[in-house]
């Protein structure tokens, strides 16, 4: 994946969605610099994490 494609997707992921514009710009700059250092191309290796919980009402017991 080329840097420009990844930088288009990155702001829609996880904690980055809540960052103020100036902080997001800083993150994108640093990520772009890191990808450029790898030759402007990398292969993302996605990981999925699932979390499950059971809600209990302890006040009824």
PDB file of C-alpha atoms in Angstrom:
ATOM      1  CA  UNK A   1       0.000   0.000   0.000  1.00  0.00           C
ATOM      2  CA  UNK A   2       1.316   3.429  -0.870  1.00  0.00           C
ATOM      3  CA  UNK A   3       1.583   6.147   1.771  1.00  0.00           C
ATOM      4  CA  UNK A   4      -1.060   8.395   0.204  1.00  0.00           C
ATOM      5  CA  UNK A   5      -3.653   5.594   0.218  1.00  0.00           C
ATOM      6  CA  UNK A   6      -2.944   4.711   3.846  1.00  0.00           C
ATOM      7  CA  UNK A   7      -3.035   8.337   4.953  1.00  0.00           C
ATOM      8  CA  UNK A   8      -6.504   8.646   3.374  1.00  0.00           C
ATOM      9  CA  UNK A   9      -7.801   5.697   5.430  1.00  0.00           C
ATOM     10  CA  UNK A  10      -5.963   6.279   8.702  1.00  0.00           C
ATOM     11  CA  UNK A  11      -8.136   9.151  10.041  1.00  0.00           C
ATOM     12  CA  UNK A  12     -11.193   6.863   9.995  1.00  0.00           C
ATOM     13  CA  UNK A  13      -9.630   4.295  12.336  1.00  0.00           C
ATOM     14  CA  UNK A  14     -10.014   3.919  16.091  1.00  0.00           C
ATOM     15  CA  UNK A  15      -8.760   6.645  18.388  1.00  0.00           C
ATOM     16  CA  UNK A  16      -7.731   8.873  15.502  1.00  0.00           C
ATOM     17  CA  UNK A  17     -11.374   9.686  14.775  1.00  0.00           C
ATOM     18  CA  UNK A  18     -11.573  11.794  17.928  1.00  0.00           C
ATOM     19  CA  UNK A  19      -8.361  13.764  17.583  1.00  0.00           C
ATOM     20  CA  UNK A  20      -8.425  17.526  17.061  1.00  0.00           C
ATOM     21  CA  UNK A  21      -7.383  18.553  13.533  1.00  0.00           C
ATOM     22  CA  UNK A  22      -3.920  19.781  14.575  1.00  0.00           C
ATOM     23  CA  UNK A  23      -3.115  16.563  16.447  1.00  0.00           C
ATOM     24  CA  UNK A  24      -4.361  14.432  13.552  1.00  0.00           C
ATOM     25  CA  UNK A  25      -2.201  16.410  11.136  1.00  0.00           C
ATOM     26  CA  UNK A  26       0.829  15.680  13.315  1.00  0.00           C
ATOM     27  CA  UNK A  27       0.083  11.956  13.408  1.00  0.00           C
ATOM     28  CA  UNK A  28      -0.443  11.819   9.646  1.00  0.00           C
ATOM     29  CA  UNK A  29       2.820  13.673   9.066  1.00  0.00           C
ATOM     30  CA  UNK A  30       4.780  11.243  11.242  1.00  0.00           C
ATOM     31  CA  UNK A  31       3.136   8.167   9.697  1.00  0.00           C
ATOM     32  CA  UNK A  32       3.776   9.527   6.194  1.00  0.00           C
ATOM     33  CA  UNK A  33       7.424  10.126   7.068  1.00  0.00           C
ATOM     34  CA  UNK A  34       7.772   6.557   8.392  1.00  0.00           C
ATOM     35  CA  UNK A  35       6.179   5.060   5.260  1.00  0.00           C
ATOM     36  CA  UNK A  36       8.393   7.210   3.027  1.00  0.00           C
ATOM     37  CA  UNK A  37      11.415   5.824   4.906  1.00  0.00           C
ATOM     38  CA  UNK A  38      10.274   2.301   3.950  1.00  0.00           C
ATOM     39  CA  UNK A  39      10.276   3.204   0.265  1.00  0.00           C
ATOM     40  CA  UNK A  40       6.731   4.656   0.124  1.00  0.00           C
ATOM     41  CA  UNK A  41       5.156   1.204   0.208  1.00  0.00           C
ATOM     42  CA  UNK A  42       4.163  -1.331   2.846  1.00  0.00           C
ATOM     43  CA  UNK A  43       1.785  -4.237   3.346  1.00  0.00           C
ATOM     44  CA  UNK A  44      -0.687  -3.696   6.188  1.00  0.00           C
ATOM     45  CA  UNK A  45      -1.350  -6.769   8.280  1.00  0.00           C
ATOM     46  CA  UNK A  46      -4.836  -6.278   9.717  1.00  0.00           C
ATOM     47  CA  UNK A  47      -5.839  -7.806  13.026  1.00  0.00           C
ATOM     48  CA  UNK A  48      -9.354  -8.148  14.323  1.00  0.00           C
ATOM     49  CA  UNK A  49     -10.067  -8.146  18.046  1.00  0.00           C
ATOM     50  CA  UNK A  50     -13.465  -9.107  19.427  1.00  0.00           C
ATOM     51  CA  UNK A  51     -14.534  -8.320  22.969  1.00  0.00           C
ATOM     52  CA  UNK A  52     -17.583  -9.843  24.616  1.00  0.00           C
ATOM     53  CA  UNK A  53     -19.154  -9.160  27.987  1.00  0.00           C
ATOM     54  CA  UNK A  54     -22.193 -10.323  29.908  1.00  0.00           C
ATOM     55  CA  UNK A  55     -24.172  -7.627  31.655  1.00  0.00           C
ATOM     56  CA  UNK A  56     -25.478  -8.561  35.048  1.00  0.00           C
ATOM     57  CA  UNK A  57     -27.828  -6.682  37.320  1.00  0.00           C
ATOM     58  CA  UNK A  58     -26.307  -7.157  40.762  1.00  0.00           C
ATOM     59  CA  UNK A  59     -28.867  -4.923  42.481  1.00  0.00           C
ATOM     60  CA  UNK A  60     -31.570  -7.607  42.091  1.00  0.00           C
ATOM     61  CA  UNK A  61     -29.696 -10.198  44.180  1.00  0.00           C
TER      62      UNK A  61
END
